[in-house]
Coordinates of C-alpha atoms in Angstrom, one line a residue:
M183 CA 51.7 1.2 24.0
L184 CA 49.4 2.8 21.5
E185 CA 45.9 3.2 21.6
V186 CA 44.2 3.8 18.1
R187 CA 40.3 5.1 18.5
A188 CA 37.8 7.8 17.5
A189 CA 38.7 11.3 19.1
T190 CA 36.6 12.3 22.1
E191 CA 36.2 15.8 23.4
A192 CA 38.5 15.2 26.1
D193 CA 41.1 14.7 23.0
L194 CA 40.1 17.4 20.9
E195 CA 42.7 20.0 22.4
S196 CA 45.7 17.5 22.2
A197 CA 44.7 16.3 18.7
A198 CA 44.5 20.1 17.6
E199 CA 47.9 20.8 19.4
C200 CA 49.3 17.7 17.4
I201 CA 48.1 18.8 14.3
G202 CA 49.3 22.4 14.4
E203 CA 52.7 21.3 15.4
A204 CA 53.2 19.1 12.4
F205 CA 51.9 21.5 9.7
A206 CA 52.9 25.2 11.1
Y207 CA 56.4 24.5 10.6
G208 CA 57.1 27.0 13.6
D209 CA 55.0 29.7 12.5
D210 CA 53.1 30.5 15.9
A211 CA 50.3 32.2 13.7
Q212 CA 50.1 29.1 11.4
Y213 CA 49.9 26.9 14.5
D214 CA 46.9 29.0 15.9
A215 CA 45.1 29.3 12.6
I216 CA 45.4 25.4 12.1
R217 CA 44.4 24.5 15.9
E218 CA 41.3 26.9 15.5
E219 CA 40.7 25.1 12.1
V220 CA 40.6 21.7 13.7
L221 CA 38.3 22.8 16.2
H222 CA 35.8 24.4 13.8
T223 CA 36.0 21.4 11.8
A224 CA 35.2 19.1 15.0
H225 CA 32.2 21.1 15.9
D226 CA 30.8 22.9 12.9
D227 CA 31.6 20.9 9.7
P228 CA 28.5 19.9 8.4
F229 CA 29.4 16.6 6.8
A230 CA 31.5 15.7 9.6
S231 CA 31.4 14.3 13.4
L232 CA 34.3 14.1 16.2
E233 CA 34.1 10.4 15.4
D234 CA 35.6 11.0 12.2
L235 CA 39.0 12.2 13.6
R236 CA 41.0 9.4 14.3
V237 CA 43.7 9.4 16.8
G238 CA 46.7 7.3 18.1
L239 CA 47.5 8.1 21.8
I240 CA 50.3 7.2 24.3
D241 CA 49.5 7.8 28.1
G242 CA 46.3 9.9 27.2
V243 CA 48.2 12.2 24.7
V244 CA 47.3 12.3 20.9
V245 CA 50.7 11.8 19.2
S246 CA 49.3 10.8 15.5
T247 CA 46.1 11.6 14.0
V248 CA 44.1 11.3 10.4
A249 CA 40.8 13.4 10.0
V250 CA 38.0 11.9 7.8
M251 CA 36.7 14.7 5.8
P252 CA 33.2 13.1 4.5
R253 CA 31.9 15.0 1.5
P254 CA 29.1 13.9 -1.0
I255 CA 30.4 14.2 -4.4
Y256 CA 29.0 14.3 -8.0
V257 CA 29.7 11.8 -11.0
D258 CA 27.6 12.6 -13.8
G259 CA 24.6 13.5 -11.9
S260 CA 25.1 10.6 -9.1
L261 CA 26.2 11.0 -5.8
L262 CA 28.9 9.2 -4.2
S263 CA 30.1 9.2 -0.7
M264 CA 33.7 10.3 -0.3
G265 CA 36.0 9.9 2.9
G266 CA 38.7 12.7 2.5
L267 CA 41.8 12.5 4.6
A268 CA 43.4 15.6 6.3
G269 CA 45.5 16.3 9.5
V270 CA 47.8 13.0 8.5
C271 CA 50.5 13.4 11.2
T272 CA 52.7 12.2 13.9
R273 CA 54.3 14.6 16.4
A274 CA 58.0 14.8 15.9
S275 CA 58.7 13.3 19.1
H276 CA 57.1 9.9 18.3
R277 CA 57.9 9.6 14.6
H278 CA 59.4 6.4 12.8
H279 CA 57.2 4.0 15.3
G280 CA 54.9 3.0 12.6
Y281 CA 51.9 5.1 14.8
N282 CA 50.7 7.2 11.9
T283 CA 50.6 4.0 9.8
A284 CA 48.7 2.1 12.7
V285 CA 46.0 5.3 12.6
L286 CA 45.7 4.9 8.7
R287 CA 45.0 1.3 8.7
D288 CA 42.3 1.9 11.4
T289 CA 41.0 4.7 9.3
I290 CA 40.6 2.3 6.2
H291 CA 38.3 0.2 8.5
Y292 CA 36.6 3.1 9.7
I293 CA 35.8 4.6 5.9
E294 CA 34.7 1.1 5.0
G295 CA 32.4 1.0 7.7
R296 CA 30.9 4.3 7.4
G297 CA 29.8 3.1 3.6
H298 CA 32.3 5.8 1.9
D299 CA 32.7 4.8 -1.8
I300 CA 36.0 6.2 -2.4
S301 CA 38.6 8.3 -0.8
L302 CA 40.6 11.3 -1.5
L303 CA 44.2 12.8 -0.1
Y304 CA 46.7 15.3 -1.0
T305 CA 49.9 14.6 -0.6
G306 CA 54.0 14.9 -1.8
I307 CA 54.7 11.2 -0.3
H308 CA 52.9 9.1 -3.0
G309 CA 54.7 5.9 -2.1
Y310 CA 53.5 6.2 1.6
Y311 CA 49.9 6.2 0.4
E312 CA 50.4 3.8 -2.4
R313 CA 51.4 1.0 -0.1
L314 CA 47.7 1.3 1.6
G315 CA 45.6 1.4 -1.3
W316 CA 45.6 5.0 -2.8
R317 CA 46.5 5.8 -6.6
S318 CA 47.8 8.8 -8.0
F319 CA 45.5 10.7 -9.9
E320 CA 46.9 13.0 -12.7
H321 CA 44.0 14.7 -14.2
G322 CA 42.3 18.4 -13.8
V323 CA 43.7 20.9 -15.9
A324 CA 44.6 24.7 -15.0
H325 CA 45.7 27.8 -16.7
D326 CA 47.4 31.1 -16.3
I327 CA 45.7 33.9 -17.6
I328 CA 48.5 36.5 -19.2
V329 CA 47.3 40.0 -18.1
P330 CA 47.3 42.5 -20.8
N331 CA 47.9 45.9 -20.7
E332 CA 44.4 46.6 -21.7
V333 CA 41.5 44.2 -21.4
A334 CA 38.8 44.3 -24.4
A335 CA 35.2 45.0 -23.4
P336 CA 33.4 41.7 -23.4
P337 CA 30.3 41.4 -25.3
F338 CA 27.7 41.2 -22.4
R339 CA 24.7 43.3 -21.4
G340 CA 24.4 42.8 -17.8
S341 CA 26.2 44.2 -15.1
V342 CA 29.0 42.4 -12.5
R343 CA 28.9 43.3 -8.9
P344 CA 30.5 41.8 -5.4
M345 CA 27.9 39.2 -4.2
R346 CA 25.6 40.0 -1.6
A347 CA 25.0 37.0 0.3
D348 CA 21.6 37.6 1.9
D349 CA 20.2 38.5 -1.8
D350 CA 22.5 36.1 -4.1
L351 CA 23.0 32.8 -2.1
A352 CA 20.2 31.0 -3.3
A353 CA 20.6 31.9 -6.8
V354 CA 24.7 31.2 -6.6
R355 CA 23.8 27.6 -5.2
E356 CA 21.5 26.8 -7.8
I357 CA 24.2 27.7 -10.7
Y358 CA 26.7 25.8 -8.8
D359 CA 24.6 22.5 -9.1
V360 CA 23.7 23.3 -12.6
T361 CA 27.1 23.8 -13.3
N362 CA 28.5 20.8 -11.5
R363 CA 26.5 18.0 -11.1
G364 CA 27.1 16.6 -14.5
D365 CA 30.8 16.6 -13.9
A366 CA 33.0 14.1 -12.0
G367 CA 34.6 15.2 -8.8
P368 CA 32.9 18.4 -7.5
V369 CA 31.7 18.2 -3.8
A370 CA 27.6 18.4 -3.7
R371 CA 27.5 21.4 -1.4
N372 CA 24.2 21.6 0.4
A373 CA 23.1 24.8 2.4
A374 CA 24.4 23.9 5.5
Y375 CA 27.9 23.4 3.7
W376 CA 27.5 27.0 2.4
T377 CA 26.7 28.6 5.4
Y378 CA 30.0 26.9 7.2
H379 CA 32.1 28.5 4.3
S380 CA 29.9 31.7 4.4
D381 CA 33.4 33.7 5.0
R382 CA 34.4 33.0 1.6
L383 CA 31.4 34.5 0.0
A384 CA 32.9 38.2 0.4
S385 CA 35.3 36.9 -2.4
Y386 CA 32.3 36.0 -4.7
H387 CA 31.2 38.5 -7.7
V388 CA 28.1 37.8 -9.7
A389 CA 26.9 38.7 -13.1
V390 CA 23.2 40.1 -13.2
V391 CA 21.0 40.3 -16.5
D392 CA 17.7 41.6 -15.8
G393 CA 17.9 41.8 -12.0
R394 CA 18.8 37.9 -12.3
V395 CA 22.2 36.3 -11.3
V396 CA 23.1 34.3 -14.2
A397 CA 26.8 33.7 -13.4
Y398 CA 29.2 33.9 -10.4
L399 CA 33.1 33.7 -10.0
H400 CA 35.3 33.2 -7.1
D401 CA 38.5 34.7 -6.9
N402 CA 41.5 35.2 -4.4
D403 CA 42.7 38.6 -4.4
S404 CA 42.4 38.8 -8.3
K405 CA 45.4 36.2 -8.3
R406 CA 43.2 33.2 -8.4
I407 CA 40.3 32.1 -10.0
E408 CA 39.2 29.3 -7.9
E409 CA 35.8 28.9 -9.5
I410 CA 33.2 29.9 -11.9
G411 CA 29.5 29.0 -12.5
Y412 CA 27.0 29.9 -14.9
L413 CA 23.6 29.2 -16.4
P414 CA 23.4 27.5 -19.8
G415 CA 23.9 30.4 -22.2
A416 CA 25.5 32.6 -20.1
E417 CA 29.3 32.0 -21.4
D418 CA 29.2 35.9 -21.9
A419 CA 28.3 36.7 -18.6
A420 CA 30.9 34.2 -16.9
G421 CA 33.5 36.3 -19.2
A422 CA 32.8 39.2 -18.3
L423 CA 33.4 38.2 -14.9
V424 CA 36.9 37.0 -16.0
A425 CA 37.3 40.4 -17.2
D426 CA 36.4 42.2 -14.5
V427 CA 38.9 39.9 -12.3
V428 CA 41.8 40.6 -14.8
R429 CA 41.0 44.5 -14.9
R430 CA 40.9 44.4 -10.8
A431 CA 44.5 42.5 -10.6
P432 CA 47.1 44.5 -8.8
S433 CA 49.6 46.2 -11.2
A434 CA 52.1 43.6 -10.0
V435 CA 50.2 40.7 -11.0
E436 CA 51.3 39.4 -14.4
R437 CA 49.4 36.2 -14.4
V438 CA 45.7 35.4 -13.0
Y439 CA 45.3 31.5 -12.1
L440 CA 42.3 29.9 -13.6
H441 CA 41.0 26.4 -12.3
S442 CA 39.3 24.4 -14.9
S443 CA 36.7 26.0 -17.1
E444 CA 38.4 25.3 -20.2
E445 CA 35.2 26.0 -22.2
L446 CA 35.7 29.7 -21.5
L447 CA 39.0 29.9 -23.0
P448 CA 38.1 31.0 -26.4
G449 CA 36.2 33.9 -24.7
I450 CA 38.9 34.9 -22.3
E451 CA 41.7 35.2 -25.4
E452 CA 39.1 37.4 -27.1
L453 CA 39.5 40.0 -24.1
G454 CA 42.8 40.3 -25.4
C455 CA 44.5 37.8 -22.9
G456 CA 47.3 35.1 -23.2
V457 CA 46.4 31.7 -21.8
E458 CA 49.1 28.9 -20.9
Q459 CA 48.0 25.6 -19.7
L460 CA 49.6 24.3 -16.5
G461 CA 50.2 20.3 -16.6
C462 CA 49.7 18.5 -13.5
D463 CA 53.5 17.7 -13.3
P464 CA 55.4 21.0 -14.5
D465 CA 58.3 20.1 -12.7
G466 CA 58.5 16.1 -13.6
Q467 CA 56.8 15.2 -10.0
R468 CA 53.2 13.9 -9.7
G469 CA 50.5 16.0 -8.6
P470 CA 49.2 15.8 -5.0
T471 CA 45.8 14.4 -5.9
M472 CA 45.6 10.9 -4.7
Y473 CA 42.4 8.5 -5.0
C474 CA 41.2 5.4 -3.5
I475 CA 38.3 3.0 -4.2
V476 CA 37.1 1.6 -1.1
Q477 CA 33.6 -0.3 -2.1
P478 CA 33.8 -1.0 -5.9
A479 CA 30.3 -2.6 -5.9
A480 CA 28.3 -0.2 -3.8
L481 CA 30.1 2.3 -5.9
L482 CA 28.8 1.0 -9.2
D483 CA 25.2 0.6 -7.7
K484 CA 25.0 4.6 -7.2
L485 CA 26.1 4.7 -10.7
L486 CA 23.5 2.3 -12.1
P487 CA 20.4 4.8 -12.4
R488 CA 22.3 6.8 -14.8
M489 CA 24.0 4.2 -16.6
N490 CA 20.5 2.9 -17.4
E491 CA 19.1 6.1 -18.5
R492 CA 22.1 6.5 -20.8
L493 CA 21.8 2.9 -22.1
A494 CA 18.3 3.2 -22.8
A495 CA 19.1 6.2 -25.1
S496 CA 21.9 4.6 -26.6
P497 CA 22.3 3.0 -30.3
G498 CA 23.4 -0.1 -28.1
A499 CA 19.9 -0.6 -26.3
G500 CA 19.5 -3.6 -27.9
W501 CA 22.6 -5.2 -27.2
T502 CA 22.6 -8.0 -24.7
G503 CA 25.4 -9.7 -22.7
V504 CA 27.5 -9.3 -19.8
V505 CA 30.3 -6.9 -19.5
R506 CA 32.7 -7.6 -16.7
L507 CA 35.4 -5.2 -14.8
Q508 CA 38.5 -6.7 -13.7
S509 CA 40.3 -4.3 -11.4
G510 CA 42.9 -4.0 -8.7
V511 CA 39.9 -3.4 -6.6
G512 CA 37.8 -7.0 -7.5
N513 CA 35.5 -7.7 -10.1
V514 CA 32.1 -6.6 -11.2
D515 CA 29.8 -7.8 -13.7
L516 CA 27.3 -5.9 -15.2
R517 CA 24.4 -7.5 -17.4
C518 CA 22.8 -5.5 -20.2
A519 CA 19.3 -6.5 -21.6
N520 CA 16.2 -4.9 -22.8
G521 CA 17.9 -1.3 -22.8
S522 CA 18.8 -1.7 -19.0
V523 CA 22.0 -2.7 -16.8
T524 CA 22.2 -4.7 -13.9
R525 CA 24.7 -5.8 -11.2
V526 CA 24.9 -9.5 -11.1
P527 CA 27.4 -11.3 -9.1
D528 CA 29.1 -14.1 -11.0
A529 CA 26.9 -13.4 -14.0
G530 CA 28.7 -16.1 -16.2
P531 CA 30.9 -16.1 -19.4
P532 CA 31.3 -12.2 -20.1
A533 CA 31.0 -11.0 -23.5
I534 CA 33.4 -8.1 -22.9
T535 CA 35.9 -8.0 -20.4
L536 CA 37.5 -4.6 -19.3
H537 CA 40.9 -5.0 -17.5
G538 CA 42.4 -2.3 -15.4
T539 CA 44.5 -1.6 -12.6
H540 CA 43.2 0.6 -9.5
A541 CA 44.4 3.7 -11.0
Q542 CA 42.7 3.2 -14.1
T543 CA 39.5 2.1 -12.5
I544 CA 39.3 5.2 -10.8
E545 CA 40.0 7.2 -14.2
L546 CA 37.2 5.2 -15.5
V547 CA 34.8 6.1 -12.5
F548 CA 35.8 9.8 -13.1
G549 CA 35.6 9.7 -16.9
Q550 CA 39.0 10.0 -17.7
I551 CA 39.9 7.2 -20.3
D552 CA 37.7 5.5 -22.8
A553 CA 36.3 1.9 -21.4
A554 CA 37.0 0.4 -24.8
S555 CA 40.9 1.1 -24.2
L556 CA 40.8 -1.7 -21.2
V557 CA 39.1 -4.2 -23.4
T558 CA 41.0 -7.4 -23.3
R559 CA 39.8 -9.0 -26.6
P560 CA 39.2 -6.4 -29.3
D561 CA 37.3 -8.4 -31.3
D562 CA 34.5 -8.4 -28.8
L563 CA 34.0 -4.7 -29.4
T564 CA 31.4 -4.9 -32.1
E565 CA 29.7 -1.4 -32.9
D566 CA 27.0 -2.0 -30.7
A567 CA 29.3 -3.3 -27.9
A568 CA 31.0 0.0 -28.3
A569 CA 28.0 2.1 -27.9
V570 CA 27.5 0.4 -24.8
L571 CA 30.7 0.9 -23.1
E572 CA 30.2 4.6 -24.0
A573 CA 26.8 4.7 -22.7
L574 CA 27.9 2.9 -19.2
C575 CA 31.2 4.8 -19.0
P576 CA 31.1 8.4 -20.6
R577 CA 34.0 10.6 -20.9
L578 CA 33.3 13.5 -18.0
T579 CA 34.9 16.8 -17.0
Y580 CA 36.8 16.6 -13.7
R581 CA 36.8 19.2 -11.4
Y582 CA 37.6 19.6 -7.6
Y583 CA 37.5 23.3 -6.5
G584 CA 40.5 24.4 -4.3
P585 CA 38.5 25.8 -2.0
D586 CA 36.9 22.4 -1.4
T587 CA 40.4 20.9 -0.4
F588 CA 41.3 20.0 3.1

C-alpha cells in the first residue's frame, strides 16, 4: 500500500534515485548530476526544507515524488509566496497505478497549509495538471538576436568586464531588485539565494561607469542571454553588455537568445543586429508554464497595500463602490471609498462585477490582461470606474528567468 508523506533524511537517497531514473533517460552522467542536485537542494536551498520533498513509498522504497520549491516572487512591488513544483515523477516499474496523482493531491494540501499563494510548474502534459487545478500561462516574450558580420560600437562611455563576485555582488543584487521588483513573476532573491547559486556568477558580466556597476548581464556561453539588469537611465550600459555578448559569440553561432528585455530592442537593432520575436507556441503547442492560484483571498490581501497606493493617486480616487471578482477559484469583494480599498467578505451588491476563469484570474494578477475586459455589464464601466480598475489591476511586465526554473 502506498504511503504518502514528507521525506525524511532516511528517504533522501531513494528519492534522489527515483528522480534521477525518471529524468536521466538512461544517461549515467545526467543521472549522477540530477541525483546530486536533489541532495544539494534538500540540504542547501535557502527557501526549501526536507519537508518540501513529498514522497510516495511502498515497502520503504520511494516510488513517486513531488518536490515543492518555495520562492517569494514580486508582483508590482508586493511579495507573494509561490510553491513551485519540480521532480514530479514515478519509477518506471510502478507507473499507471495512480501513485503520482496521490502524491500530487497530498502536495496540494501541503502547499495550502504552508500558506503559499500560488503554484508554478513546467510541463509538456498540460491535461494531467489541469484536472488538478493548474492552468496554462502563455505569456513572456523572448527574442533571437541575429548575429551580424560586424557589431556597431554602442554609445557607452564606460567599460564592460567579467563580474568579480567579491567586489560586485552587492551592486548586482541591488540592480536586480531595481529592475524586477515592479514586474510580475520574478523571484525575490535574497542574499542566501545568491550564495546558493554562486556557481552562476562566473557567467555574469558588468558594465561600469566611473567605478560604479550600473548594469549586469548573465549569459550562457554567448548563446543565451538569460537576464539583464540595469539602473534607471543606464540603458546604454545594457546595450553595451549585449554588444559584448554578440562579439563573444563563437563563429558558428548565428543567433543569440534574449530572454525578455523588450525595452532594449531599439538599442540592439542600432548595433546592426536583426531581432526576431519567439512565440510561446512556435510549433502550435502550448508553452510549458502553468500556474495555480492556491489561496485567492490571502493573495489579494498581499496586493492590497500597492492597490491602495495606486488608487489614492488615481483619477478614480473619489469613486465609491464594491468591485466583485468572480473566478474559478472563488469570489472576492473589494470595497473602494475615500481613495482606499479593503477586502470585505460578502460586501453587498457590487457596483462592478468581473467574471473570469481561473486562467484569466492568473493573467489579471500578473497584469497580462485589462480588468475592464472581464466586466460583466459594460454600462457599469464609467470613466471613474475604469480608472479604479486600472489602479487596482495595472498592466505589468511578466518575467521569470530561466536560471530560476526548477
